[in-house]
PDB file of C-alpha atoms and ligand atoms in Angstrom:
ATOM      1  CA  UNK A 200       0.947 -18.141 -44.422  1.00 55.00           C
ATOM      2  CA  UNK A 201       0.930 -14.622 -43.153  1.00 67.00           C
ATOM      3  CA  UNK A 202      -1.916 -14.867 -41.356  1.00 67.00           C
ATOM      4  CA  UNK A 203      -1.074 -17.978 -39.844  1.00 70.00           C
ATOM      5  CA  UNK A 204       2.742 -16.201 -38.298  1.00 63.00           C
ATOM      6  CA  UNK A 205       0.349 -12.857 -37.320  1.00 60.00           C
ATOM      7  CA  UNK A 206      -2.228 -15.435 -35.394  1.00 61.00           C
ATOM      8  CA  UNK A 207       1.525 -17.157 -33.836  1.00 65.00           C
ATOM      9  CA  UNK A 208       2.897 -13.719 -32.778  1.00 60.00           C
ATOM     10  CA  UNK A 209      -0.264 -12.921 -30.947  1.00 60.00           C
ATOM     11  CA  UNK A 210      -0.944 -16.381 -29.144  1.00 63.00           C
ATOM     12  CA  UNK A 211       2.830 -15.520 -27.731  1.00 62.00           C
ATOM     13  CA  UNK A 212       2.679 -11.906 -26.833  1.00 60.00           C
ATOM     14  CA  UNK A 213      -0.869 -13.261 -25.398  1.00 60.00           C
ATOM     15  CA  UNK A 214       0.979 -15.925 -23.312  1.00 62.00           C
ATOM     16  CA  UNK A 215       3.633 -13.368 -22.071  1.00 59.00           C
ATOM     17  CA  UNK A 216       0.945 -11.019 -20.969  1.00 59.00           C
ATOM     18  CA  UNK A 217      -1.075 -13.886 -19.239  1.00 61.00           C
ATOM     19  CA  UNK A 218       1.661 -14.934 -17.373  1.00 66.00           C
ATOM     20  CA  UNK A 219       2.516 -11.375 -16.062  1.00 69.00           C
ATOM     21  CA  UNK A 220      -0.873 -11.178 -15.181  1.00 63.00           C
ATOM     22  CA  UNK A 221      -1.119 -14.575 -13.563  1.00 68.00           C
ATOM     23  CA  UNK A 222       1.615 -13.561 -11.203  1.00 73.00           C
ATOM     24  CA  UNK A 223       0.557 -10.631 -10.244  1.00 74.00           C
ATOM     25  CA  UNK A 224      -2.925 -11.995  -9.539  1.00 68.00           C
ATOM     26  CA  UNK A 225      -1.300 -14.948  -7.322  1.00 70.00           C
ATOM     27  CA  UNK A 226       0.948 -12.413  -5.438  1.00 71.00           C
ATOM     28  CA  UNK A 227      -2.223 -10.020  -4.630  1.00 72.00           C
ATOM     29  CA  UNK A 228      -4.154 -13.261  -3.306  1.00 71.00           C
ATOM     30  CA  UNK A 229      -1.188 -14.726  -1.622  1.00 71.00           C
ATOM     31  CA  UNK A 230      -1.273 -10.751   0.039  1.00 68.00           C
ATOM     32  CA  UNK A 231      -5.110 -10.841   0.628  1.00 68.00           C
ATOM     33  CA  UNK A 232      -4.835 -14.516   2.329  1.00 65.00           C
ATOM     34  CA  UNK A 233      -2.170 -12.961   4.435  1.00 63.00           C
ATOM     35  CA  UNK A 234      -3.476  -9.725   5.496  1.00 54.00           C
ATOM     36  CA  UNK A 235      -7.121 -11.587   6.235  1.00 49.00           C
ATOM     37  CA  UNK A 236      -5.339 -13.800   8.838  1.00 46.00           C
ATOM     38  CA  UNK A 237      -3.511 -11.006  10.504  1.00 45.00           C
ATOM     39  CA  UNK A 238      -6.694  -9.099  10.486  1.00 42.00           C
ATOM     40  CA  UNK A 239      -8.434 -11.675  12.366  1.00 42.00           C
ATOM     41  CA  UNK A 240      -6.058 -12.490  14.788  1.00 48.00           C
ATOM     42  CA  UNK A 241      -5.300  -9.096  15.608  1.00 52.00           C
ATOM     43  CA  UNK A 242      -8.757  -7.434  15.962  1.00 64.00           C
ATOM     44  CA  UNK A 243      -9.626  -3.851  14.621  1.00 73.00           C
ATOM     45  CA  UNK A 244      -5.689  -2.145  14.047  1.00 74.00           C
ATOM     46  CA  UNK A 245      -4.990  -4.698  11.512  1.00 78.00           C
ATOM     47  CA  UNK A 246      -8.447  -4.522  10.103  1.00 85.00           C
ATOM     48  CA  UNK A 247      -7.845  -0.931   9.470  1.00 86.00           C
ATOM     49  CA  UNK A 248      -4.461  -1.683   8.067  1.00 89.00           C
ATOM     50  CA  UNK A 249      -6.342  -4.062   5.840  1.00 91.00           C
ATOM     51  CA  UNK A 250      -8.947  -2.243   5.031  1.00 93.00           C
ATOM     52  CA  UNK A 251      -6.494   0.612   3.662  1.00 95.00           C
ATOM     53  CA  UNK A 252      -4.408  -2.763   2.028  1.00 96.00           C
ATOM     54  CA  UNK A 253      -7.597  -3.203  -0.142  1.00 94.00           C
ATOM     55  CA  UNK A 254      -8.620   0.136  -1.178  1.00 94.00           C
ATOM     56  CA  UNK A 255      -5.060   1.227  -2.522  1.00 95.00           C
ATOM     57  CA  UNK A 256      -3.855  -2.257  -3.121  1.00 95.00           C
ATOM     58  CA  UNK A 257      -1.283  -2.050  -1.823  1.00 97.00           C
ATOM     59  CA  UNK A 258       0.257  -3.043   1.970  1.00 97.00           C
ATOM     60  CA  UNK A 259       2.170  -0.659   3.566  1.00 96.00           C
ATOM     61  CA  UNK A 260       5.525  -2.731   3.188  1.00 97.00           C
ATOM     62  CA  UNK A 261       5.096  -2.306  -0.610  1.00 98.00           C
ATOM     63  CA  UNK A 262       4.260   1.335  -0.560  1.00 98.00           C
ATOM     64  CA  UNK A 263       7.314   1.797   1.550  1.00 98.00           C
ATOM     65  CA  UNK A 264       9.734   0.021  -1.269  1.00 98.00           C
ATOM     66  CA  UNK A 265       7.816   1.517  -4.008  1.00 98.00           C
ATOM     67  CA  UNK A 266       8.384   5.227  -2.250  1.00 98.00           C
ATOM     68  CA  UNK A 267      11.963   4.164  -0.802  1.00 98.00           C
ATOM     69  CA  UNK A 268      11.180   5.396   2.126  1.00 98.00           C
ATOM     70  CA  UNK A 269      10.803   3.755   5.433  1.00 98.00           C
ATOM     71  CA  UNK A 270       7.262   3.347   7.912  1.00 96.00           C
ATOM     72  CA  UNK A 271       8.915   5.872  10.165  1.00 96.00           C
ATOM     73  CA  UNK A 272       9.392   8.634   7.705  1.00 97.00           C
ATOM     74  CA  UNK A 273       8.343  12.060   7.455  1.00 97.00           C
ATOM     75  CA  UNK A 274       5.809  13.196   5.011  1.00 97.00           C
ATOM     76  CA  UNK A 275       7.885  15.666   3.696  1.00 98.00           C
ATOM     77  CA  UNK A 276      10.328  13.168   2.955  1.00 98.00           C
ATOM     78  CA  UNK A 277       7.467  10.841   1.040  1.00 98.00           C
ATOM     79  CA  UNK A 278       6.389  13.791  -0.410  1.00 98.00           C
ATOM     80  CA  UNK A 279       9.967  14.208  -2.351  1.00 98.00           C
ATOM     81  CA  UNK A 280      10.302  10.720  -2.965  1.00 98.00           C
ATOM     82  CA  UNK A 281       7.128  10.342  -4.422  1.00 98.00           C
ATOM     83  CA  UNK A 282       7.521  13.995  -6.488  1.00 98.00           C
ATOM     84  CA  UNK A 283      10.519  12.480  -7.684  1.00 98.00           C
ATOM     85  CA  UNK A 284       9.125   9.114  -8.884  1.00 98.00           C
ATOM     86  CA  UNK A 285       6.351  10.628 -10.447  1.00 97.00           C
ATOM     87  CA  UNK A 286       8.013  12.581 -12.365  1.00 97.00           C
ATOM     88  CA  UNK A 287      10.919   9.720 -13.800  1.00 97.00           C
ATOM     89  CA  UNK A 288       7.998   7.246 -14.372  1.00 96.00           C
ATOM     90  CA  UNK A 289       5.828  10.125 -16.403  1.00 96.00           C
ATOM     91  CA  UNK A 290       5.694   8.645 -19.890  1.00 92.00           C
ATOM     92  CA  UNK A 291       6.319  11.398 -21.420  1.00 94.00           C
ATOM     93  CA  UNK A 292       9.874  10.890 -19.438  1.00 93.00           C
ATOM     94  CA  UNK A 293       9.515   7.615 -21.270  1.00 93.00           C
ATOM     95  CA  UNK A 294       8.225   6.231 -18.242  1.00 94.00           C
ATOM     96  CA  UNK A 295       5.343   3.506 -17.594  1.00 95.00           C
ATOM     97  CA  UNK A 296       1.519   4.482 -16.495  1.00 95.00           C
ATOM     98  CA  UNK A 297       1.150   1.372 -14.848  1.00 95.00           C
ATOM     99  CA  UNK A 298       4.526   2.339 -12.849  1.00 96.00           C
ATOM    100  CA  UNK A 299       3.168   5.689 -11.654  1.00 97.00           C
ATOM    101  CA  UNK A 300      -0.028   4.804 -10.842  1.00 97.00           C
ATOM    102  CA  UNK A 301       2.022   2.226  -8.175  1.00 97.00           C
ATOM    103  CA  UNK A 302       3.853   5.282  -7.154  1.00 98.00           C
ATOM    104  CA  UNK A 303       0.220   7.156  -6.634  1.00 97.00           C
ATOM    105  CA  UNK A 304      -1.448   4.327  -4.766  1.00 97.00           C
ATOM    106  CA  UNK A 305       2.015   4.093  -2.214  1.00 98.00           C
ATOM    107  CA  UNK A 306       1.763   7.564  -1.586  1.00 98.00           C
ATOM    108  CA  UNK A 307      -1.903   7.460  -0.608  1.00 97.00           C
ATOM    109  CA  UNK A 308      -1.215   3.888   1.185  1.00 97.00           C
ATOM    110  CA  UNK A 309       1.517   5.880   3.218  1.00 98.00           C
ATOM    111  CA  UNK A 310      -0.397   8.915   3.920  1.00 97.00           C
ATOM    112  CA  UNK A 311      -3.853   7.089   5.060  1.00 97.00           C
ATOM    113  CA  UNK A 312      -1.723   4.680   7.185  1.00 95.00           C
ATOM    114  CA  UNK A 313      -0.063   7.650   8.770  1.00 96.00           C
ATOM    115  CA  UNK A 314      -3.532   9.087   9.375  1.00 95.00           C
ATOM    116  CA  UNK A 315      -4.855   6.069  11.126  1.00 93.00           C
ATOM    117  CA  UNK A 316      -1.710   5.727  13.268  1.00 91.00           C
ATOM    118  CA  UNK A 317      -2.161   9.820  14.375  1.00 92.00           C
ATOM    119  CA  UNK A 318      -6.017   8.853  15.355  1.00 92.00           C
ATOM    120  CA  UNK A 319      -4.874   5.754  17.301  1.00 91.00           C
ATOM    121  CA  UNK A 320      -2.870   7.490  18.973  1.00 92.00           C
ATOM    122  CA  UNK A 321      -5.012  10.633  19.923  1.00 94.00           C
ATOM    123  CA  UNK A 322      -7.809   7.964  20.974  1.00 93.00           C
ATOM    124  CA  UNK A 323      -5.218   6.275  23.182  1.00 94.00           C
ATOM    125  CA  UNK A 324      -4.114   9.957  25.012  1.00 94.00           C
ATOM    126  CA  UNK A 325      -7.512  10.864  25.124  1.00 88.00           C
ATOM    127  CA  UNK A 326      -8.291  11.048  29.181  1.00 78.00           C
ATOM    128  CA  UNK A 327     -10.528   8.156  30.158  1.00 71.00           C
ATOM    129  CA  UNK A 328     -13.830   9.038  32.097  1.00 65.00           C
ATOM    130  CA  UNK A 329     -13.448   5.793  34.031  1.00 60.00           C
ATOM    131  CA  UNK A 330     -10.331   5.755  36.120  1.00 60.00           C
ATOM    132  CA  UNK A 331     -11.827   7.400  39.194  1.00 60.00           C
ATOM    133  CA  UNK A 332     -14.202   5.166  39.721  1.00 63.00           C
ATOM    134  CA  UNK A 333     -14.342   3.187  43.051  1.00 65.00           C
ATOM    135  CA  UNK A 334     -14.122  -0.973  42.752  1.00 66.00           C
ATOM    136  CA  UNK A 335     -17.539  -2.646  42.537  1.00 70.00           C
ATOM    137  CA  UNK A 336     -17.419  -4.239  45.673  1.00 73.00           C
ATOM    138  CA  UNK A 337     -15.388  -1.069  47.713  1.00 58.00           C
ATOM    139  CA  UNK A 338     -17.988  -1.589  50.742  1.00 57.00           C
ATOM    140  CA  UNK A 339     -17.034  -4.770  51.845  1.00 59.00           C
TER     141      UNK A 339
HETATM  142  C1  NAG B 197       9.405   4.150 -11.419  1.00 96.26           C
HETATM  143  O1  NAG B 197       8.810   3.829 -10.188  1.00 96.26           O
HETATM  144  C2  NAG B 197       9.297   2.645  -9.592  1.00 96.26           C
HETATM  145  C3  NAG B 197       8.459   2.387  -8.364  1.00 96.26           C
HETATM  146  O2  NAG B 197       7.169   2.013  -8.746  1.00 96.26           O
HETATM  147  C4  NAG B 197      10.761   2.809  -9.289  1.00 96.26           C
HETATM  148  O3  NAG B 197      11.247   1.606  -8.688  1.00 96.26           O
HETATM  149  C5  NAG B 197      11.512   3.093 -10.564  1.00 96.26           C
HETATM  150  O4  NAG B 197      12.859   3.347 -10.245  1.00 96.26           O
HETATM  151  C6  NAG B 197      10.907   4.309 -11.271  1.00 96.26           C
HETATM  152  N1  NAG B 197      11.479   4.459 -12.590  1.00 96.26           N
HETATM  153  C7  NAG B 197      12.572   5.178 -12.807  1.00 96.26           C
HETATM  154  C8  NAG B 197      12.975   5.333 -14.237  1.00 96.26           C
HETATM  155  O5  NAG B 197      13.193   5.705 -11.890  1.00 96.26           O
HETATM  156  C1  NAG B 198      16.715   4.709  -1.496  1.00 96.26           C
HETATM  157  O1  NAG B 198      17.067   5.538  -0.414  1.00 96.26           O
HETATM  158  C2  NAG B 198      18.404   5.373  -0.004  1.00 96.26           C
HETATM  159  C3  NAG B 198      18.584   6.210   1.263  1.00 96.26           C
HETATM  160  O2  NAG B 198      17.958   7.447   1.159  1.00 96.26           O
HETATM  161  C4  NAG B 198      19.325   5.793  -1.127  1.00 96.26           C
HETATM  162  O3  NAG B 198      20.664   5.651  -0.749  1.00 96.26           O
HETATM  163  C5  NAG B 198      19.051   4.911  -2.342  1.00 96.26           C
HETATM  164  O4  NAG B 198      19.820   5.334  -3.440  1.00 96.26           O
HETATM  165  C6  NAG B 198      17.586   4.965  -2.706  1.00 96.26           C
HETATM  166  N1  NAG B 198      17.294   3.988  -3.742  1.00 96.26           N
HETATM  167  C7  NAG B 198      16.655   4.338  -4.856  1.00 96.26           C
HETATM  168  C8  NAG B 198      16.394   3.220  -5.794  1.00 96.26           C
HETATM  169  O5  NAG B 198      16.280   5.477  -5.077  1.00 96.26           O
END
């Protein structure tokens, strides 16, 4: 009898937990399916992007709502948002693991995006050795 209510509790808790994790699971594919189409369309920046997308887990939209912060912000400004995170989701602050390990992979998400923008960018400025260069056919 008591066995049989013990066995009833756990096939629900079990059903509550598979459906969390079903969800999650069809939101990171629905993500991946995304971010693999973008990728290929848009050549090597989004490939980065992606790449960065599957290491943390995270695209950069959902660091920036976990962190509150937007894609233009200053690192300092991450920096407190994610300090301040970390420390309300601690459990010992009664807070979740899984919740601060989120904040943890946004922060890196944000900070390894930023990174790859800064080198774009310094790869773009950087003079080009081929501008002087006369036209192929300049004799003619
Ligand atoms: C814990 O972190 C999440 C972001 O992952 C945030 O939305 C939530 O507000 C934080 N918890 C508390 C108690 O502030
Ligand atoms: C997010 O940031 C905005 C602007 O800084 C602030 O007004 C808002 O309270 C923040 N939301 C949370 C959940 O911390």
């Amino acid at each position: 009898m008591s066995g049989r209510l013990i066995a009833q509790i756990l096939v629900s808790v079990g059903t509550v937990v598979g459906r969390a994790f079903v969800a999650a699971y069809k939101q990171a594919a629905a993500n991946a399916a995304q971010g693999g189409g973008a990728a290929g369309r848009a050549g090597t920046k989004a490939s980065a992007a992606d790449a960065l997308t599957r290491k943390t887990g995270l695209t950069m939209d959902e660091a920036c709502q976990i962190l509150n912060v937007t894609r233009e912000a200053e690192l300092a400004e991450v920096a407190k948002h994610y300090d301040h995170l970390f420390k309300v989701n601690d459990s010992s602050a009664g807070g979740s693991f899984y919740l601060q390990s989120k904040v943890v992979r946004a922060k890196e998400r944000f900070e390894l995006e930023r990174a790859e923008q800064l080198k774009e960018k310094a790869e773009a400025e950087a003079p080009k050795n081929d501008q002087q260069q006369p036209p192929p056919n300049g004799s003619a």
